CSV table of C-alpha atoms in Angstrom, one decimal:
chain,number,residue,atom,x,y,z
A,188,UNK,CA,-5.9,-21.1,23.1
A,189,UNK,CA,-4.5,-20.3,20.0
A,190,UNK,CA,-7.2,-20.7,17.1
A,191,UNK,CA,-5.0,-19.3,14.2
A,192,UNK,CA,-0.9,-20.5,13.5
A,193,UNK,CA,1.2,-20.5,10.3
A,194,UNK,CA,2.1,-24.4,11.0
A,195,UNK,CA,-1.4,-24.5,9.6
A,196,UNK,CA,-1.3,-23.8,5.9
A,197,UNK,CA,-5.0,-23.6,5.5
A,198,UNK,CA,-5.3,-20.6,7.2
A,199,UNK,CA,-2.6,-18.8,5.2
A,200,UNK,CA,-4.6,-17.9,1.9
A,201,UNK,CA,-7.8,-16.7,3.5
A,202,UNK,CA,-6.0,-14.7,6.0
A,203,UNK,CA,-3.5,-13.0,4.5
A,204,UNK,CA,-4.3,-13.1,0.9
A,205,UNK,CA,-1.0,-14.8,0.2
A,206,UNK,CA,0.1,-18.6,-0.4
A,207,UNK,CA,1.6,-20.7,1.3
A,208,UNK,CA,5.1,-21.0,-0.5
A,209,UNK,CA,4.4,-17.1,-0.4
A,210,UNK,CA,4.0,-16.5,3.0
A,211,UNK,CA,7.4,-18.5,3.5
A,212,UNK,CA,8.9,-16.0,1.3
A,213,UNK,CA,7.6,-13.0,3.6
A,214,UNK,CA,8.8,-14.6,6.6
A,215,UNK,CA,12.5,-15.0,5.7
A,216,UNK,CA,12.4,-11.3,4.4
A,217,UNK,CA,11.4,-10.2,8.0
A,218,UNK,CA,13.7,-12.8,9.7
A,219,UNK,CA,17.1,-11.0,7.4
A,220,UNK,CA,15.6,-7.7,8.4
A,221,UNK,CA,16.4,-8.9,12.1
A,222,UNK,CA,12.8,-10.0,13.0
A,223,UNK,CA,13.9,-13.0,15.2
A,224,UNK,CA,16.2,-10.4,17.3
A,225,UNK,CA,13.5,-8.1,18.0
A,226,UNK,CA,12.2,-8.5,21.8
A,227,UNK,CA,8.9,-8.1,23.3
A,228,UNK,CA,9.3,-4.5,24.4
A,229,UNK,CA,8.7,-5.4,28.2
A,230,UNK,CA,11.5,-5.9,30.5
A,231,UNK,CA,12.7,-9.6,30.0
A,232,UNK,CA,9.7,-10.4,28.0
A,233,UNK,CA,9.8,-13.1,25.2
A,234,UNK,CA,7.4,-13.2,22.9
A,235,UNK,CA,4.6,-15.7,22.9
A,236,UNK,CA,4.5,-16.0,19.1
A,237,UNK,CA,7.3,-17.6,16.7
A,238,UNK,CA,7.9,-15.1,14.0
A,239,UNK,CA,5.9,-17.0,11.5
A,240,UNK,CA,2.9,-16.2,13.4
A,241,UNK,CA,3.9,-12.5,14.4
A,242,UNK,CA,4.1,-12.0,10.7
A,243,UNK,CA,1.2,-13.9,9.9
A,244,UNK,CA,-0.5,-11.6,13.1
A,245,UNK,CA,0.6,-8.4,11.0
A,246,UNK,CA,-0.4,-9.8,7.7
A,247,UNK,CA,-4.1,-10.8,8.9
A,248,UNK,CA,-4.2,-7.5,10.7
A,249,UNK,CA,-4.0,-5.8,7.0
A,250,UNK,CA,-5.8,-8.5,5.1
A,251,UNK,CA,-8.9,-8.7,7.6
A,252,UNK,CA,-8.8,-4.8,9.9
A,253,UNK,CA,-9.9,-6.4,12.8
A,254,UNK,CA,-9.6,-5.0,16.1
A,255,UNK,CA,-7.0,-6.0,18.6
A,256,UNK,CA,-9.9,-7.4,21.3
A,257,UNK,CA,-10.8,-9.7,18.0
A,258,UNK,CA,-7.0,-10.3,16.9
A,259,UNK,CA,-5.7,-11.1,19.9
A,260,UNK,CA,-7.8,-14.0,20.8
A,261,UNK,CA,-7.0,-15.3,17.4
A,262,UNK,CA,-3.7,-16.0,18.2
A,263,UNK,CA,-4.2,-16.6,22.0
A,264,UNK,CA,-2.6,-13.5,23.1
A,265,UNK,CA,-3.6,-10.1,24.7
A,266,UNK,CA,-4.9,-7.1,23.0
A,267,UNK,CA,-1.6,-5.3,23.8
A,268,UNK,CA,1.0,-8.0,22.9
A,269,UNK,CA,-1.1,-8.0,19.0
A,270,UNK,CA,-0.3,-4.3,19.7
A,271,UNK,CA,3.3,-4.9,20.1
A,272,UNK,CA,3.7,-6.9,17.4
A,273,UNK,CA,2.0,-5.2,15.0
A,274,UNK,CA,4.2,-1.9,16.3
A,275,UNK,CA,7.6,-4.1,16.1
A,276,UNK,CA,7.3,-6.6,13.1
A,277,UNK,CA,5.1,-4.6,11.0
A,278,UNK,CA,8.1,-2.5,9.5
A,279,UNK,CA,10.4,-5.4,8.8
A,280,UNK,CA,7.3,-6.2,6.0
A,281,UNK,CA,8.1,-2.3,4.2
A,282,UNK,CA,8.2,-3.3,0.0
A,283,UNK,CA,12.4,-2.9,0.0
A,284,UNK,CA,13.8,0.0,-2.1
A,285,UNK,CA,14.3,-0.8,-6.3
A,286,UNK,CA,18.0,-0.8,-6.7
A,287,UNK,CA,18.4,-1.2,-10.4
A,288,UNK,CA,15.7,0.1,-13.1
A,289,UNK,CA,16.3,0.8,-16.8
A,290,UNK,CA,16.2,4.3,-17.7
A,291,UNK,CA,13.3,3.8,-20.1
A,292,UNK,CA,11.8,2.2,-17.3
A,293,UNK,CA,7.9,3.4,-17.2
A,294,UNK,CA,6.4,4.5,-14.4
A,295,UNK,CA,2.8,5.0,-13.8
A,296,UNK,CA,1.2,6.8,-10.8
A,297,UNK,CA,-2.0,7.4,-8.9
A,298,UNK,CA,-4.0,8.3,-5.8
A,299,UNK,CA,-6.4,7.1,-3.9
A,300,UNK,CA,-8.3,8.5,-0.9
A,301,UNK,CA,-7.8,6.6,2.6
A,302,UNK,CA,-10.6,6.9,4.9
A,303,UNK,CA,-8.6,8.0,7.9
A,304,UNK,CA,-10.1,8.4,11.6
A,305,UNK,CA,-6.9,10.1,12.8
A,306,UNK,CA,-7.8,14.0,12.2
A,307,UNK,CA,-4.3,15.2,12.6
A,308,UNK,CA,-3.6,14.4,9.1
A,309,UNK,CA,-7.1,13.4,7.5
A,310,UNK,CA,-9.6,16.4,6.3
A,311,UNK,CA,-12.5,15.7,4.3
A,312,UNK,CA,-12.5,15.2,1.0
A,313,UNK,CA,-14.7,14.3,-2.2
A,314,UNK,CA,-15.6,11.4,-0.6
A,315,UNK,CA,-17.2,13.8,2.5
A,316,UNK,CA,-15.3,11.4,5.2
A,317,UNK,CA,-12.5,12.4,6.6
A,318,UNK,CA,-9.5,10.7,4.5
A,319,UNK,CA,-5.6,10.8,3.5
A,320,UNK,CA,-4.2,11.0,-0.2
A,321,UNK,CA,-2.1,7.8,-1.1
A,322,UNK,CA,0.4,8.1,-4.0
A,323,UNK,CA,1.5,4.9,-5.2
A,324,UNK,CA,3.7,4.1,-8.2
A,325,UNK,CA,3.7,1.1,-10.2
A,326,UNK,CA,6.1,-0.4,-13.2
A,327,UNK,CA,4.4,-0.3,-16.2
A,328,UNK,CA,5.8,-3.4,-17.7
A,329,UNK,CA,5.5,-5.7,-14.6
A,330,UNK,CA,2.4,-3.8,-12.8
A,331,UNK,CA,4.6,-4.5,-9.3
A,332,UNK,CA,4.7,-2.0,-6.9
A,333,UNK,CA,7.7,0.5,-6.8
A,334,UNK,CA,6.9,3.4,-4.4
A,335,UNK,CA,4.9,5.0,-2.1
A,336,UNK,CA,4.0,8.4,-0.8
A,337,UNK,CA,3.9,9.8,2.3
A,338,UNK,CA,0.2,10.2,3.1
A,339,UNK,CA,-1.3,13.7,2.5
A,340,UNK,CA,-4.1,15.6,3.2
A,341,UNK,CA,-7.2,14.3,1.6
A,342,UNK,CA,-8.8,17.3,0.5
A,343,UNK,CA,-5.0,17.9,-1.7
A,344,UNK,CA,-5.2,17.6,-5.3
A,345,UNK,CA,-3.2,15.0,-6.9
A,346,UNK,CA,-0.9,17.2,-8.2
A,347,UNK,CA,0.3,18.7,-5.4
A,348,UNK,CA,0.4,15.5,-3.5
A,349,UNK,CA,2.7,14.0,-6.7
A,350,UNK,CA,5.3,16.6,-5.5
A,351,UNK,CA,4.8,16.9,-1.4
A,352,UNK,CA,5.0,13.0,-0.7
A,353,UNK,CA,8.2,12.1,-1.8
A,354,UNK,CA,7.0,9.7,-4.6
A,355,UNK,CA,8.5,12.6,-7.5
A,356,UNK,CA,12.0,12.2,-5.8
A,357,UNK,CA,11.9,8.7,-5.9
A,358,UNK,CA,10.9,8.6,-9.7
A,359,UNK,CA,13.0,11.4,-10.5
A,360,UNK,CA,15.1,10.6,-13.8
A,361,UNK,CA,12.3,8.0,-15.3
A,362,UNK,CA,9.4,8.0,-17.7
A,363,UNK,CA,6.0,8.1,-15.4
A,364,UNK,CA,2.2,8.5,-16.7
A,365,UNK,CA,-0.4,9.8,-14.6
A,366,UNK,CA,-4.1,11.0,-15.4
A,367,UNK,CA,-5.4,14.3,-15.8
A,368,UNK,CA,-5.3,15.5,-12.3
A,369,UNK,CA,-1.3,15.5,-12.1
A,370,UNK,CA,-1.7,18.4,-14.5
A,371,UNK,CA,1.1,21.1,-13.1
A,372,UNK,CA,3.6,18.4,-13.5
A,373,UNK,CA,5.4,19.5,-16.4
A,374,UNK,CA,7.9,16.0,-16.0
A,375,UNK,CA,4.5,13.9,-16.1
A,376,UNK,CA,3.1,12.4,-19.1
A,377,UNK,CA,-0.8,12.9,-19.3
A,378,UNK,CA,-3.2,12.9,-21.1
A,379,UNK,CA,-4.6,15.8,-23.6
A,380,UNK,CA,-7.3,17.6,-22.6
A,381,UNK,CA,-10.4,19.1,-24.0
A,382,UNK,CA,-9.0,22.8,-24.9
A,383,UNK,CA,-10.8,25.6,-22.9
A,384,UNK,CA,-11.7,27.3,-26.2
A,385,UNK,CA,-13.9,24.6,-26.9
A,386,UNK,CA,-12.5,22.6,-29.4
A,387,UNK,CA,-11.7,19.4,-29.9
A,388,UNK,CA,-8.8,17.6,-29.6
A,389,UNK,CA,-7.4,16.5,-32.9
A,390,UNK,CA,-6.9,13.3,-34.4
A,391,UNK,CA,-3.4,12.5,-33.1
A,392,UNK,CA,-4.0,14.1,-30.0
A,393,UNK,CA,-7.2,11.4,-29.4
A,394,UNK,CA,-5.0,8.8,-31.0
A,395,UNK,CA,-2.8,9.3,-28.0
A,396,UNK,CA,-5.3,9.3,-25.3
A,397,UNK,CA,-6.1,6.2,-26.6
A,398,UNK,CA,-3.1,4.4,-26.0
A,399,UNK,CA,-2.6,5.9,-22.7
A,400,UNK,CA,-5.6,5.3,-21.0
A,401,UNK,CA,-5.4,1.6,-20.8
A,402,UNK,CA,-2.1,1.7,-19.5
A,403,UNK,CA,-2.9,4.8,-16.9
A,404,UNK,CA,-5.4,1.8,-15.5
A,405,UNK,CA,-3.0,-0.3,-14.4
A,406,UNK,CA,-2.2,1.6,-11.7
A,407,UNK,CA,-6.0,1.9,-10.7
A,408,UNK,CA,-6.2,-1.9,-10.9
A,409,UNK,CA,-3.2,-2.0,-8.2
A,410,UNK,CA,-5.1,0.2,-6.2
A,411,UNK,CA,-7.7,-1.9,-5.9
A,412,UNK,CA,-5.9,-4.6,-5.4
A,413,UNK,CA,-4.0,-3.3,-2.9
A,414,UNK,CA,-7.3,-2.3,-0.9
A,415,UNK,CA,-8.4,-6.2,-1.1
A,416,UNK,CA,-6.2,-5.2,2.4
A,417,UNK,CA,-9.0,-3.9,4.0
A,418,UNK,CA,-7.2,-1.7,6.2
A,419,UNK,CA,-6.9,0.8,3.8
A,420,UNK,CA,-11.0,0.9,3.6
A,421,UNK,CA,-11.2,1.9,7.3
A,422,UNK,CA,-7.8,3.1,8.8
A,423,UNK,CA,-8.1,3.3,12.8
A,424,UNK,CA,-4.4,3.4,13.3
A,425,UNK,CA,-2.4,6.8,13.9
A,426,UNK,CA,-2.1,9.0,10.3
A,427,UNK,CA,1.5,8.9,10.6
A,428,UNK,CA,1.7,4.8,10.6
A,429,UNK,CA,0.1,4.9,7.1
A,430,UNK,CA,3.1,5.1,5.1
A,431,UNK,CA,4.9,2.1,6.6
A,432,UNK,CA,1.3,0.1,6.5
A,433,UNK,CA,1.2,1.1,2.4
A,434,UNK,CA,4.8,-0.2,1.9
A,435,UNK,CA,3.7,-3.4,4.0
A,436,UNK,CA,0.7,-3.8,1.8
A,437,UNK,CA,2.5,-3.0,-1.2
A,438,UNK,CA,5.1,-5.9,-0.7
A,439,UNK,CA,2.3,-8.5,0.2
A,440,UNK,CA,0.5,-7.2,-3.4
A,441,UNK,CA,3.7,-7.7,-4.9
A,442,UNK,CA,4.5,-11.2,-3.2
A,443,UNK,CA,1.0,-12.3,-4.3
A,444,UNK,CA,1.3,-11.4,-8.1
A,445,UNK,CA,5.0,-12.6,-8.9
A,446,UNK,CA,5.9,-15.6,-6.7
């Protein structure tokens, strides 16, 4: 028996964190990304689910971390076919590419530490649980989502993660803001600090950190949106999945604040 389906639209909001109208949106995104002409993965096996309610299967998966022996049931399938899915239509849901941006196009970036069970990639970090650093990049002007890293270490600093995840590449020829711990970064606007002699900054220099702190905490305000996803509080899934879950997450944070 099938308890949750997207012909239901009341079920959409609480379990995905997206609207109706919304939801639609995701769904043709996956179904041009070839969604509908992906098979079951078993020999001659058709799925059991339309593709509104795969995707509405991944999408609850991120919004709610449940485990497959509680996700399955929800949609009156088997642990390993919510397996499947989750494995073949979560992908199709990556945040697409930006193809155009103005050059004075601000970026602004920051981390935040994953708890992560897989100890491949996760070490502990400040946090003492075992955890991955997530870069993630945001427009200034629009607060949307335009990158993210490959996961890192969490016991990395910032600003060696900035430069071994990929995300510098990707922002490579634009204006991006970070805080204090991206120091090393010559390309990244920061901050001033307090001078090791001491002293204090001086008038302009406070006059600056003014203006860019409020800005800087945009991107800690996508962060937490983005971990309204609860999968990113308690990661169970292999380290090396995290990337494409971000980018997943990403476009359902971006869905949810522009459509």
């Amino acid at each position: 028996m099938q308890v949750i389906s997207a012909s239901r639209s009341e079920w959409i909001a609480p379990f995905t964190g997206l609207q109706p109208g919304q939801f639609r949106k995701l769904v043709r995104v996956v179904a041009e990304r070839g969604g509908d002409a992906i098979a079951d993965g078993r020999p001659g096996g058709q799925w059991r689910l339309d593709l509104a309610d795969r995707v509405l299967l991944v999408a609850t998966y991120w919004r709610t971390n449940l485990t497959m022996q509680q996700l399955g049931p929800l949609f009156g399938v088997s642990h390993a076919a919510a397996h499947r899915v989750i494995d073949s239509v979560g992908p199709l849901l990556a945040l697409a590419p930006v193809r155009r941006r103005r050059v004075d196009q601000v970026a602004i970036v920051d981390g935040t530490l994953v708890p992560t069970r897989d100890h491949r990639l996760a070490t502990r970090s400040k946090n003492y649980r075992y955890s991955t650093n997530l870069q993630v990049a945001i427009d200034a002007d629009t607060r949307l989502v335009i990158a993210t890293g490959d996961p890192q270490p969490g016991n990395r600093n910032d600003c060696t993660v900035y430069r071994d995840c990929g995300i510098a590449d990707v922002l490579d020829g634009r204006p991006v803001m970070a805080d204090g711990g991206h120091q090393g970064n010559p390309e990244v606007i920061m901050p001033y600090r307090k001078p090791r002699d001491g002293s204090q900054p001086t008038g302009s220099q406070e006059d600056l950190n003014t203006v860019h702190r409020p800005i800087r905490a945009r991107a800690e305000h996508a962060l937490v949106r983005m971990k309204n996803w609860t999968i990113l509080r308690d990661y169970r899934r292999a380290a090396h999945t995290l990337r494409d879950t971000a980018s997943d997450i990403a476009h359902l944070h971006n869905l949810a604040l522009t459509s």
